[in-house]
Short mmCIF file of C-alpha atoms in Angstrom, two decimals:
data_model
loop_
_atom_site.label_atom_id
_atom_site.label_comp_id
_atom_site.label_asym_id
_atom_site.label_seq_id
_atom_site.Cartn_x
_atom_site.Cartn_y
_atom_site.Cartn_z
CA ILE A 1 165.50 71.76 173.64
CA MET A 2 167.13 71.60 170.15
CA SER A 3 167.93 67.98 170.26
CA THR A 4 164.35 67.20 171.41
CA HIS A 5 163.12 69.32 168.44
CA CYS A 6 165.33 67.35 165.99
CA LEU A 7 164.03 64.05 167.37
CA ILE A 8 160.35 65.05 166.88
CA LYS A 9 161.38 66.13 163.38
CA ASN A 10 162.82 62.79 162.52
CA LEU A 11 160.03 60.76 163.81
CA LEU A 12 157.63 62.78 161.93
CA ILE A 13 159.68 62.24 158.65
CA LEU A 14 159.73 58.58 159.45
CA TRP A 15 156.00 58.40 159.94
CA LEU A 16 155.17 60.33 156.70
CA LEU A 17 157.49 58.09 154.87
CA SER A 18 155.59 55.03 156.37
CA ILE A 19 152.41 56.36 155.20
CA ALA A 20 153.47 56.95 151.71
CA THR A 21 154.96 53.42 151.34
CA PRO A 22 152.60 51.40 149.24
CA CYS A 23 153.69 48.08 151.13
CA LYS A 24 153.49 47.72 154.79
CA VAL A 25 154.68 44.64 156.96
CA THR A 26 153.00 43.78 160.15
CA ASP A 27 153.17 40.73 162.24
CA LYS A 28 154.31 38.43 159.43
CA SER A 29 151.83 39.85 157.12
CA LEU A 30 152.44 41.93 153.79
CA ASN A 31 149.78 44.30 152.51
CA CYS A 32 150.65 46.13 149.17
CA ASN A 33 148.13 48.63 147.62
CA GLU A 34 149.01 50.07 144.24
CA ALA A 35 152.65 48.76 144.53
CA THR A 36 154.90 48.58 141.47
CA LEU A 37 156.95 45.47 140.63
CA SER A 38 160.07 47.12 142.26
CA ASP A 39 158.23 47.70 145.26
CA LEU A 40 157.18 44.01 145.46
CA GLN A 41 160.63 42.77 144.68
CA SER A 42 162.37 44.91 147.50
CA MET A 43 159.87 43.74 150.07
CA SER A 44 160.11 40.03 149.14
CA GLU A 45 163.96 40.19 149.43
CA ASN A 46 163.66 41.29 153.14
CA ASN A 47 160.67 39.14 154.31
CA LEU A 48 161.11 35.41 153.93
CA ASP A 49 158.79 34.22 156.68
CA LEU A 50 155.58 35.87 155.79
CA LYS A 51 152.29 34.03 156.55
CA ASN A 52 149.83 36.29 154.90
CA VAL A 53 150.32 38.33 151.69
CA ARG A 54 147.76 40.79 150.06
CA ILE A 55 148.45 42.57 146.74
CA SER A 56 145.69 44.90 145.37
CA ARG A 57 145.32 47.50 142.73
CA SER A 58 148.63 46.67 140.70
CA THR A 59 148.91 46.31 137.07
CA PHE A 60 150.53 42.81 136.44
CA LYS A 61 148.35 40.65 134.05
CA HIS A 62 150.19 37.24 134.17
CA LEU A 63 150.90 34.91 137.07
CA ASP A 64 153.51 32.20 136.75
CA GLN A 65 156.34 30.59 138.92
CA THR A 66 158.96 32.96 137.75
CA PHE A 67 156.86 35.83 138.63
CA ILE A 68 156.03 34.59 142.12
CA ASN A 69 159.67 33.70 142.85
CA ARG A 70 160.91 37.11 141.72
CA TYR A 71 158.42 39.39 143.18
CA LEU A 72 156.97 37.49 146.11
CA GLY A 73 159.88 35.31 147.19
CA ARG A 74 159.96 31.57 148.30
CA ASN A 75 157.85 32.03 151.58
CA SER A 76 157.63 28.33 152.53
CA GLU A 77 155.42 29.36 155.39
CA LEU A 78 152.84 31.31 153.34
CA GLU A 79 149.26 30.23 154.30
CA THR A 80 146.95 33.10 152.85
CA LEU A 81 147.60 34.71 149.43
CA THR A 82 145.19 37.52 148.41
CA ILE A 83 145.58 39.09 144.88
CA ASP A 84 142.39 40.96 144.69
CA ASP A 85 141.62 43.86 142.40
CA ASN A 86 144.43 43.55 139.95
CA SER A 87 144.53 43.02 136.19
CA ILE A 88 145.40 39.25 136.15
CA GLU A 89 144.39 37.50 132.97
CA THR A 90 146.19 34.06 133.19
CA ILE A 91 147.57 31.78 135.63
CA GLU A 92 150.11 29.01 134.83
CA CYS A 93 149.89 25.48 136.46
CA GLU A 94 153.13 25.73 138.41
CA THR A 95 152.51 29.25 139.70
CA PHE A 96 152.28 28.24 143.42
CA LEU A 97 154.58 25.52 143.49
CA ALA A 98 156.75 26.90 146.20
CA TYR A 99 153.80 27.33 148.75
CA LEU A 100 153.23 23.92 150.00
CA LYS A 101 151.45 25.22 153.01
CA LEU A 102 149.04 27.68 151.20
CA GLN A 103 145.50 27.29 152.62
CA ALA A 104 143.51 30.19 151.12
CA LEU A 105 143.81 31.89 147.73
CA SER A 106 141.76 34.92 146.70
CA LEU A 107 141.78 36.01 142.90
CA SER A 108 138.74 38.06 143.10
CA LEU A 109 138.12 41.29 141.13
CA ASN A 110 140.57 40.29 138.21
CA SER A 111 140.25 39.60 134.59
CA LEU A 112 140.35 35.88 134.41
CA SER A 113 138.47 34.23 131.61
CA ALA A 114 139.13 30.59 132.54
CA LEU A 115 139.89 28.61 135.81
CA ASP A 116 142.14 25.59 135.26
CA SER A 117 142.48 23.17 138.12
CA CYS A 118 145.93 22.21 137.31
CA PHE A 119 147.51 24.89 139.50
CA LEU A 120 145.78 22.95 142.57
CA ASN A 121 147.99 19.97 141.73
CA PHE A 122 150.91 21.71 143.38
CA SER A 123 148.95 23.16 146.34
CA PRO A 124 147.88 20.04 148.23
CA SER A 125 146.83 22.19 151.51
CA LEU A 126 144.67 24.60 149.71
CA LYS A 127 141.20 24.75 151.42
CA VAL A 128 139.53 28.09 150.21
CA ILE A 129 139.44 29.51 146.64
CA ASN A 130 137.79 32.87 145.81
CA ALA A 131 137.69 33.56 142.14
CA SER A 132 134.55 35.63 142.28
CA HIS A 133 134.14 38.88 140.17
CA ASN A 134 135.97 37.75 137.12
CA TYR A 135 134.96 36.90 133.47
CA ILE A 136 135.35 33.28 133.81
CA THR A 137 133.49 31.27 131.19
CA ASP A 138 135.59 27.97 131.12
CA LEU A 139 136.18 25.62 133.97
CA LYS A 140 138.92 23.01 133.19
CA GLY A 141 140.18 19.95 134.80
CA ASP A 142 139.27 18.24 138.04
CA LEU A 143 139.59 20.47 141.18
CA GLY A 144 139.81 17.70 143.52
CA ALA A 145 141.99 15.32 141.46
CA LYS A 146 145.19 15.95 143.79
CA ASN A 147 143.67 18.31 146.39
CA GLY A 148 141.06 16.59 148.65
CA PHE A 149 141.03 19.37 151.31
CA LEU A 150 139.15 22.13 149.43
CA THR A 151 136.25 23.22 151.66
CA HIS A 152 135.23 26.73 150.26
CA LEU A 153 134.77 27.55 146.52
CA ASP A 154 133.39 31.04 145.38
CA LEU A 155 132.80 31.27 141.66
CA SER A 156 129.98 33.94 141.97
CA HIS A 157 129.71 37.06 139.65
CA ASN A 158 131.31 35.34 136.74
CA LYS A 159 130.02 34.34 133.05
CA ILE A 160 129.68 30.79 133.74
CA GLN A 161 127.05 28.99 131.49
CA THR A 162 127.69 25.24 132.44
CA VAL A 163 129.77 23.43 135.10
CA PRO A 164 131.29 20.44 133.90
CA LYS A 165 130.44 17.25 135.99
CA HIS A 166 134.10 16.33 136.53
CA PHE A 167 135.18 19.69 137.56
CA LEU A 168 133.61 19.28 141.10
CA SER A 169 133.54 15.48 141.13
CA ASN A 170 136.24 14.57 143.80
CA LEU A 171 135.58 17.57 146.30
CA ARG A 172 134.18 15.32 149.01
CA LYS A 173 135.03 17.89 151.76
CA LEU A 174 133.59 20.99 150.08
CA THR A 175 131.00 22.68 152.47
CA PHE A 176 130.37 25.83 150.69
CA LEU A 177 129.87 26.44 146.90
CA ASP A 178 128.53 29.91 145.48
CA LEU A 179 127.66 30.01 141.73
CA SER A 180 125.42 33.05 142.19
CA PHE A 181 125.22 35.94 139.42
CA ASN A 182 126.37 33.81 136.48
CA TYR A 183 124.83 32.95 133.29
CA LEU A 184 123.88 29.28 133.90
CA ILE A 185 121.65 27.61 131.07
CA THR A 186 121.60 24.31 132.62
CA ILE A 187 122.64 22.40 135.73
CA GLY A 188 123.54 18.52 135.53
CA PRO A 189 124.06 16.21 138.28
CA ILE A 190 127.29 18.13 139.42
CA PHE A 191 126.55 17.94 143.21
CA ALA A 192 126.10 14.27 143.63
CA THR A 193 129.52 13.56 144.98
CA LEU A 194 129.71 16.60 147.23
CA GLU A 195 128.83 14.61 150.25
CA SER A 196 129.89 17.24 152.74
CA LEU A 197 128.18 20.32 151.00
CA SER A 198 125.97 22.24 153.69
CA GLU A 199 125.48 25.60 151.89
CA LEU A 200 124.62 26.00 148.19
CA ARG A 201 124.28 29.46 146.60
CA ILE A 202 122.77 29.96 143.14
CA CYS A 203 121.27 33.40 143.54
CA SER A 204 120.23 35.85 140.76
CA ASN A 205 121.21 33.87 137.79
CA LEU A 206 121.58 36.33 134.85
CA ALA A 207 120.48 34.07 131.97
CA PRO A 208 116.79 34.57 130.86
CA GLY A 209 114.16 32.22 131.95
CA ALA A 210 114.32 29.23 134.25
CA ILE A 211 117.25 26.91 134.36
CA PRO A 212 116.61 23.39 133.41
CA VAL A 213 118.06 21.07 135.93
CA ASN A 214 118.62 17.30 136.38
CA ASN A 215 115.92 15.80 138.66
CA SER A 216 118.64 14.27 140.85
CA ILE A 217 120.33 17.65 141.37
CA PHE A 218 120.08 17.21 145.22
CA MET A 219 120.70 13.43 145.37
CA GLY A 220 123.19 12.54 148.00
CA LEU A 221 123.41 15.99 149.78
CA SER A 222 122.56 14.50 153.13
CA ARG A 223 124.37 17.31 155.02
CA LEU A 224 122.87 20.26 153.05
CA GLN A 225 121.53 22.81 155.53
CA SER A 226 121.06 26.08 153.27
CA VAL A 227 120.09 26.74 149.84
CA LEU A 228 120.05 30.25 148.44
CA THR A 229 118.28 30.79 145.00
CA ASP A 230 116.80 34.21 145.41
CA ASN A 231 115.76 35.47 141.83
CA THR A 232 116.60 32.04 140.30
CA LYS A 233 113.97 29.62 139.14
CA PHE A 234 114.35 26.03 137.80
CA VAL A 235 112.55 23.66 135.40
CA ILE A 236 112.34 20.38 137.28
CA SER A 237 110.00 17.63 138.15
CA TYR A 238 108.30 18.28 141.63
CA ASP A 239 108.34 14.84 142.84
CA SER A 240 112.02 13.92 141.95
CA PHE A 241 113.04 17.16 143.25
CA LEU A 242 111.44 16.87 146.67
CA GLU A 243 112.49 13.04 146.85
CA HIS A 244 116.24 13.98 146.90
CA LEU A 245 115.69 17.15 148.94
CA GLY A 246 113.99 15.12 151.75
CA GLU A 247 117.23 13.49 152.41
CA SER A 248 119.07 16.61 153.24
CA SER A 249 119.66 18.40 156.55
CA LEU A 250 117.75 21.50 155.49
CA LYS A 251 116.01 23.21 158.37
CA LYS A 252 114.09 25.75 156.15
CA LEU A 253 112.50 24.68 152.86
CA HIS A 254 111.24 27.51 150.62
CA LEU A 255 109.72 26.01 147.44
CA GLY A 256 109.38 29.72 146.12
CA GLN A 257 113.14 29.70 145.63
CA PHE A 258 112.99 27.02 143.03
CA PHE A 259 109.51 27.15 141.29
CA ASP A 260 107.47 29.93 139.95
CA HIS A 261 103.93 28.62 140.34
CA PHE A 262 102.06 25.82 141.96
CA VAL A 263 98.21 25.47 141.67
CA GLU A 264 97.97 22.78 144.22
CA ILE A 265 100.08 20.99 146.92
CA ASN A 266 98.91 17.41 147.32
CA ARG A 267 100.17 14.39 149.16
CA ASN A 268 101.49 12.90 146.00
CA ILE A 269 103.96 15.74 145.44
CA PHE A 270 105.92 14.61 148.76
CA SER A 271 107.77 11.48 148.51
CA ASP A 272 108.02 8.75 151.10
CA LYS A 273 111.10 10.35 152.58
CA VAL A 274 110.72 12.03 155.88
CA PHE A 275 111.56 15.58 156.01
CA LYS A 276 113.20 15.09 159.71
CA SER A 277 115.35 18.17 159.81
CA VAL A 278 112.91 20.87 158.41
CA ILE A 279 111.61 23.07 160.90
CA ASN A 280 110.36 25.98 158.81
CA PHE A 281 108.36 25.17 155.67
CA ASP A 282 107.89 28.35 153.38
CA PHE A 283 105.35 28.02 150.60
CA SER A 284 104.77 31.67 150.12
CA SER A 285 104.46 33.33 146.66
CA LEU A 286 103.60 30.11 144.68
CA GLY A 287 100.07 30.99 143.50
CA LEU A 288 98.64 28.23 145.49
CA GLU A 289 94.88 27.67 145.55
CA ARG A 290 94.68 24.41 147.41
CA VAL A 291 96.90 22.71 149.99
CA ASN A 292 96.70 19.01 151.01
CA PHE A 293 99.79 17.63 152.53
CA GLY A 294 100.45 13.87 153.17
CA VAL A 295 100.31 11.87 156.44
CA SER A 296 101.69 13.33 159.57
CA TYR A 297 105.01 11.39 159.94
CA LYS A 298 106.55 13.12 157.08
CA PHE A 299 107.03 16.40 158.77
CA PRO A 300 107.73 15.44 162.40
CA ASN A 301 109.69 18.49 163.45
CA CYS A 302 108.07 21.25 161.57
CA THR A 303 107.07 24.25 163.69
CA ILE A 304 106.65 27.06 161.31
CA LEU A 305 104.54 27.06 158.14
CA ASN A 306 104.14 30.00 155.78
CA LEU A 307 101.40 29.99 153.16
CA SER A 308 101.28 33.68 152.71
CA LYS A 309 100.89 35.58 149.46
CA ASN A 310 98.92 32.89 147.61
CA ARG A 311 95.47 32.38 146.10
CA ILE A 312 93.74 30.55 148.70
CA LYS A 313 90.03 31.36 148.87
CA SER A 314 88.92 29.41 151.88
CA ILE A 315 90.58 27.75 154.85
CA LYS A 316 88.68 24.69 153.89
CA ASP A 317 90.91 24.26 150.97
CA ILE A 318 93.81 23.55 153.49
CA LYS A 319 94.53 20.24 154.94
CA LEU A 320 97.16 20.42 157.74
CA ASP A 321 96.96 17.01 159.34
CA PRO A 322 100.78 16.40 159.12
CA PHE A 323 101.73 19.25 161.28
CA ASP A 324 101.07 17.95 164.79
CA HIS A 325 103.83 20.23 166.31
CA LEU A 326 102.92 23.50 164.25
CA GLU A 327 103.58 26.56 166.41
CA GLU A 328 103.33 29.43 163.65
CA LEU A 329 100.88 29.63 160.85
CA SER A 330 100.73 32.37 158.21
CA LEU A 331 97.94 32.81 155.93
CA SER A 332 98.21 36.48 155.32
CA LEU A 333 97.77 38.02 151.84
CA ASN A 334 95.45 35.55 150.42
CA ARG A 335 91.69 35.55 149.38
CA ILE A 336 90.21 34.03 152.42
CA SER A 337 86.59 35.23 153.31
CA GLU A 338 85.76 33.03 156.29
CA VAL A 339 87.43 31.22 159.04
CA SER A 340 86.79 27.57 159.37
CA CYS A 341 87.11 25.50 162.51
CA GLU A 342 87.64 22.29 160.87
CA VAL A 343 91.18 23.04 159.75
CA LEU A 344 92.33 25.00 162.85
CA THR A 345 91.09 22.75 165.84
CA PRO A 346 93.66 19.88 165.27
CA LEU A 347 96.51 22.48 165.69
CA LYS A 348 96.98 21.93 169.40
CA SER A 349 100.39 23.31 169.63
CA LEU A 350 99.57 26.53 167.67
CA LYS A 351 100.91 29.80 169.22
CA VAL A 352 100.71 32.37 166.49
CA LEU A 353 98.10 32.56 163.87
CA ASP A 354 98.34 35.27 161.22
CA LEU A 355 95.20 35.72 158.98
CA SER A 356 95.86 39.37 158.28
CA LYS A 357 95.24 41.11 154.73
CA ASN A 358 92.52 38.89 153.77
CA SER A 359 88.78 39.47 153.12
CA ILE A 360 87.47 37.91 156.26
CA SER A 361 84.02 39.38 157.22
CA ALA A 362 83.05 37.08 159.81
CA VAL A 363 84.71 34.82 162.51
CA ASN A 364 83.26 31.57 163.84
CA GLU A 365 83.02 31.99 167.60
CA PHE A 366 84.19 28.47 168.34
CA CYS A 367 87.25 28.51 166.05
CA PHE A 368 89.97 29.45 168.50
CA VAL A 369 88.64 27.76 171.66
CA GLN A 370 90.42 24.48 171.23
CA LEU A 371 93.66 26.22 170.37
CA GLU A 372 94.87 25.93 173.94
CA ASN A 373 98.26 27.49 173.29
CA LEU A 374 97.41 30.34 171.03
CA LEU A 375 99.24 33.49 172.11
CA GLU A 376 98.83 35.86 169.00
CA LEU A 377 96.04 36.17 166.77
CA ASP A 378 96.23 38.72 163.79
CA LEU A 379 93.11 39.82 161.94
CA SER A 380 94.29 43.04 160.90
CA PHE A 381 93.40 44.47 157.26
CA ASN A 382 90.26 42.49 156.91
CA LEU A 383 86.54 43.25 156.67
CA LEU A 384 85.34 42.58 160.07
CA LYS A 385 82.40 44.72 161.22
CA SER A 386 81.98 43.18 164.67
CA PHE A 387 84.12 41.24 167.16
CA ALA A 388 83.22 39.46 170.26
CA PHE A 389 85.57 38.96 173.22
CA LYS A 390 83.81 36.09 174.80
CA GLU A 391 85.09 33.40 177.06
CA SER A 392 83.78 30.77 174.61
CA LEU A 393 85.84 32.18 171.78
CA PHE A 394 89.38 31.93 173.23
CA ASN A 395 91.68 30.10 175.66
CA ASN A 396 93.25 31.53 178.77
CA VAL A 397 96.57 32.30 177.54
CA LEU A 398 95.94 34.67 174.54
CA ASN A 399 98.06 37.68 174.83
CA VAL A 400 97.64 39.74 171.70
CA VAL A 401 94.60 40.27 169.40
CA ASN A 402 95.28 42.63 166.41
CA LEU A 403 92.20 44.07 164.94
CA ASN A 404 93.83 47.20 163.03
CA LYS A 405 92.37 48.49 159.80
CA ASN A 406 88.92 46.73 159.84
CA PRO A 407 85.63 48.44 159.50
CA LEU A 408 84.71 47.68 163.08
CA THR A 409 81.55 49.32 164.44
CA LYS A 410 80.80 46.99 167.16
CA ILE A 411 82.84 45.10 169.96
CA ASP A 412 80.97 42.78 172.25
CA VAL A 413 82.55 42.16 175.69
CA GLY A 414 81.44 38.85 177.41
CA LYS A 415 81.69 37.83 181.12
CA ASN A 416 85.35 37.13 182.31
CA SER A 417 86.63 38.36 179.03
CA GLU A 418 89.31 40.46 180.70
CA LYS A 419 91.13 37.34 181.95
CA PHE A 420 92.64 36.21 178.71
CA VAL A 421 93.73 39.23 176.57
CA LYS A 422 96.45 41.62 177.47
CA ILE A 423 97.31 43.44 174.25
CA ILE A 424 94.51 44.87 171.87
CA LYS A 425 95.11 46.59 168.79
CA LEU A 426 92.35 48.77 167.26
CA ASP A 427 93.85 51.20 164.91
CA SER A 428 91.80 52.69 162.17
CA ASN A 429 88.36 51.53 162.74
CA MET A 430 84.75 52.92 163.15
CA ILE A 431 83.84 51.93 166.56
CA TRP A 432 83.03 55.41 167.60
CA GLU A 433 80.99 56.27 164.35
CA SER A 434 77.75 54.99 165.92
CA ALA A 435 76.43 56.62 169.13
CA THR A 436 74.75 53.49 170.40
CA ASP A 437 78.03 51.62 170.41
CA LYS A 438 79.86 54.18 172.59
CA ALA A 439 78.26 52.59 175.60
CA LYS A 440 79.97 49.32 174.71
CA PHE A 441 83.22 50.93 175.30
CA GLU A 442 82.29 51.00 179.13
CA ASP A 443 82.12 47.27 179.04
CA PHE A 444 85.26 47.07 177.11
CA CYS A 445 87.25 49.07 179.83
CA GLN A 446 86.72 46.10 182.19
CA PHE A 447 89.98 44.74 180.56
CA ASN A 448 92.15 45.99 183.31
CA ASP A 449 95.29 44.27 182.18
CA ILE A 450 95.50 45.72 178.77
CA GLU A 451 99.03 46.88 178.20
CA ILE A 452 98.82 48.33 174.82
CA PHE A 453 95.60 50.13 173.61
CA GLU A 454 96.07 51.71 170.23
CA VAL A 455 93.19 53.85 168.91
CA THR A 456 94.59 55.78 166.14
CA ASN A 457 91.00 56.36 164.71
CA PRO A 458 90.35 58.96 162.03
CA MET A 459 86.65 58.68 162.95
CA ILE A 460 87.10 60.20 166.39
CA ASN A 461 86.37 63.90 166.62
CA ASP A 462 87.24 66.16 169.67
CA LYS A 463 83.74 65.36 171.29
CA ASN A 464 84.08 61.67 170.99
CA LEU A 465 87.76 61.78 172.19
CA ASN A 466 86.65 63.45 175.31
CA GLU A 467 84.04 60.95 175.77
CA MET A 468 86.39 58.15 175.35
CA MET A 469 88.96 59.51 177.77
CA ARG A 470 86.36 60.18 180.36
CA ILE A 471 85.16 56.46 180.18
CA LEU A 472 88.57 55.40 180.38
CA ILE A 473 89.49 57.39 183.35
CA SER A 474 86.39 56.46 185.29
CA GLU A 475 86.21 52.74 184.38
CA ALA A 476 89.64 51.36 183.84
CA LYS A 477 91.13 50.79 187.32
CA ASN A 478 94.78 50.63 186.21
CA LEU A 479 94.71 53.31 183.64
CA GLU A 480 97.36 55.51 185.17
CA MET A 481 99.75 52.46 185.59
CA LYS A 482 99.17 51.40 182.05
CA MET A 483 99.79 54.81 180.58
CA GLN A 484 103.00 54.88 182.45
CA ASN A 485 103.91 51.41 180.80
CA PHE A 486 103.29 53.12 177.54
CA ASN A 487 105.75 55.71 178.29
CA ASP A 488 108.27 53.24 179.49
CA GLN A 489 107.94 50.91 176.54
CA GLN A 490 107.43 53.64 173.94
CA ASN A 491 104.49 51.84 172.56
CA TRP A 492 101.68 54.51 173.05
CA ARG A 493 101.38 56.44 169.87
CA ILE A 494 99.80 59.91 170.07
CA SER A 495 97.97 60.99 166.87
CA GLY A 496 94.62 62.49 165.53
CA PRO A 497 92.95 65.05 167.84
CA LEU A 498 94.89 64.05 170.94
CA GLN A 499 98.13 65.26 168.95
CA GLY A 500 96.48 68.61 168.16
CA PHE A 501 95.44 68.98 171.75
CA LEU A 502 98.94 68.53 173.06
CA ILE A 503 100.42 70.71 170.55
CA LEU A 504 98.01 73.60 171.54
CA THR A 505 98.88 73.01 175.11
CA PHE A 506 102.53 73.19 174.38
CA THR A 507 101.88 76.48 172.41
CA CYS A 508 100.14 78.10 175.53
CA TYR A 509 103.14 77.17 177.88
CA VAL A 510 105.47 78.66 175.32
CA VAL A 511 103.40 81.87 175.05
CA THR A 512 103.22 82.12 178.92
CA PHE A 513 106.70 81.83 179.16
CA ILE A 514 107.51 84.39 176.62
CA VAL A 515 105.09 86.89 178.51
CA ILE A 516 106.76 86.25 181.93
CA ALA A 517 110.15 86.71 180.36
CA ILE A 518 109.12 90.16 178.75
CA ILE A 519 107.61 91.31 182.16
CA CYS A 520 110.68 90.53 183.90
CA TYR A 521 112.85 92.02 181.23
CA ALA A 522 110.76 95.36 181.30
CA LYS A 523 110.77 95.61 185.04
CA TYR A 524 114.55 95.35 184.99
CA PHE A 525 115.25 97.89 182.27
CA LYS A 526 112.15 100.08 182.85
CA SER A 527 112.21 100.99 179.17
CA ILE A 528 109.47 98.97 177.60
CA LYS A 529 105.72 99.53 177.81
CA ILE A 530 104.47 96.26 178.98
CA GLU A 531 100.76 96.83 178.21
CA GLU A 532 101.58 97.51 174.46
CA ILE A 533 103.42 94.21 174.09
CA LEU A 534 100.71 92.28 175.75
CA VAL A 535 98.02 93.84 173.63
CA LYS A 536 99.89 92.85 170.49
CA ILE A 537 100.26 89.20 171.80
CA ALA A 538 96.50 89.12 172.70
CA ASN A 539 95.62 90.20 169.25
CA LYS A 540 98.04 87.54 167.60
CA PHE A 541 96.61 84.94 169.76
CA ARG A 542 92.93 85.97 169.12
CA LYS A 543 93.63 85.84 165.31
CA ASN A 544 95.34 82.52 165.30
CA TYR A 545 93.23 80.54 167.88
CA ASP A 546 89.85 82.33 167.86
CA CYS A 547 89.92 83.16 171.66
CA GLU A 548 90.00 86.17 173.91
CA ILE A 549 92.70 87.08 176.36
CA LEU A 550 91.45 89.78 178.69
CA ILE A 551 94.30 92.08 179.78
CA LYS A 552 93.69 94.27 182.86
CA PRO A 553 96.18 97.08 183.86
#
């Protein structure tokens, strides 16, 4: 027993010592947190075959070859070196001479003011450099002069104002470049030779105003797939910019990332280059008033077009001839007052049409009949006072019609209308305000396949609610099944008078349960006068709910 106790004690001591040690070695990896120089030296003497080294929250300020050899050792197999969150201010050119197999170097969260490419001359295998979150203002030399393998360069969160052309000129294998959160005042043709670049980030530039950029900024970037420029705007010629961008491999093009304001998009803005790779065109938040694209062969693969958050007053101001394969069109948050068939009918492949949050007061009954593949129609947050569910209005595949937040007082239901619509949304309207229109609801109930029927209507009082429920129960054949579907899919929202009714019902059940419990308790102990308690409950109930409870002995 004594020996077992001693063994457990020794193991506990060793475990506590291991926790207190600032450096830990596991599977050829060294991780040091808040280590002193002596800690680093003792670890390097005993570990010469490390592949991954991480040192953070130490206080050394200068990196050179002597420091590396003394405190990190000559680990010829080292592949990843992370020296984040320290106080490093300078790095000598020969610092990493011993690490010929080094592939990833992270110097993030330090105090570097300059980044000199000379240290790469001695690191021929380096592929990843992370120098983010420093104070870098000066970029020196040519990163790719003697290293052609660099693929990932992160210079974000620094104080860089300009990027010299020669600094990136030979990085032909670079695929990722992040210049976000800097103080860029201009961007020259610095990306022209980055023929492998697929992701470019220039988000949240901290210098005031838009950045003047060279018109050929994207020239030669045939493999570019993603450009992130959130909260950064550019001063650039539209036609030259789009000409070179058309050569890229972008799948989504958001002009709002680059420009503050357009008044009109016309066919002259786009060059003769074909945007073959772009699937998603985003022209939202540009202040557009008119849209007229070029001929159809320029956007052969585009399926999504976003024109929301602009100033378009009429659909007639939109020419969408190039988009033969368009499947989703968003025109929400504009100033559209009417729906024109002329623009919509050519869109044979359209599946989703969003016209929400406009000023539409009327819908031409033949606008949607030729949209053979339309599945979802959103007309919510408009000024529609009536809407007709007629066979001539829609195709046979429509699933969703959203009429939420309209001042609707009338819904017309045509013959065979129940065949095409499954989901109808009617939140917050005035359908039940007029007594003559309540009868129309009986016709509306012929939509036996409705799966979601939302009527959160502030105009419905208790009497109208009861009438609506009576019609639903008597007319809708599949009501019971569909209500079960609501419960399963958690799509049926209870609110308004119905919510109050359910709360009152629940309260009655609770009161009944309490009364039964008191009776059982009194009969068991025979020490409580049941009549007195019930009288108090009845008085309380009468006061709160304005109703009588008759108690007989």
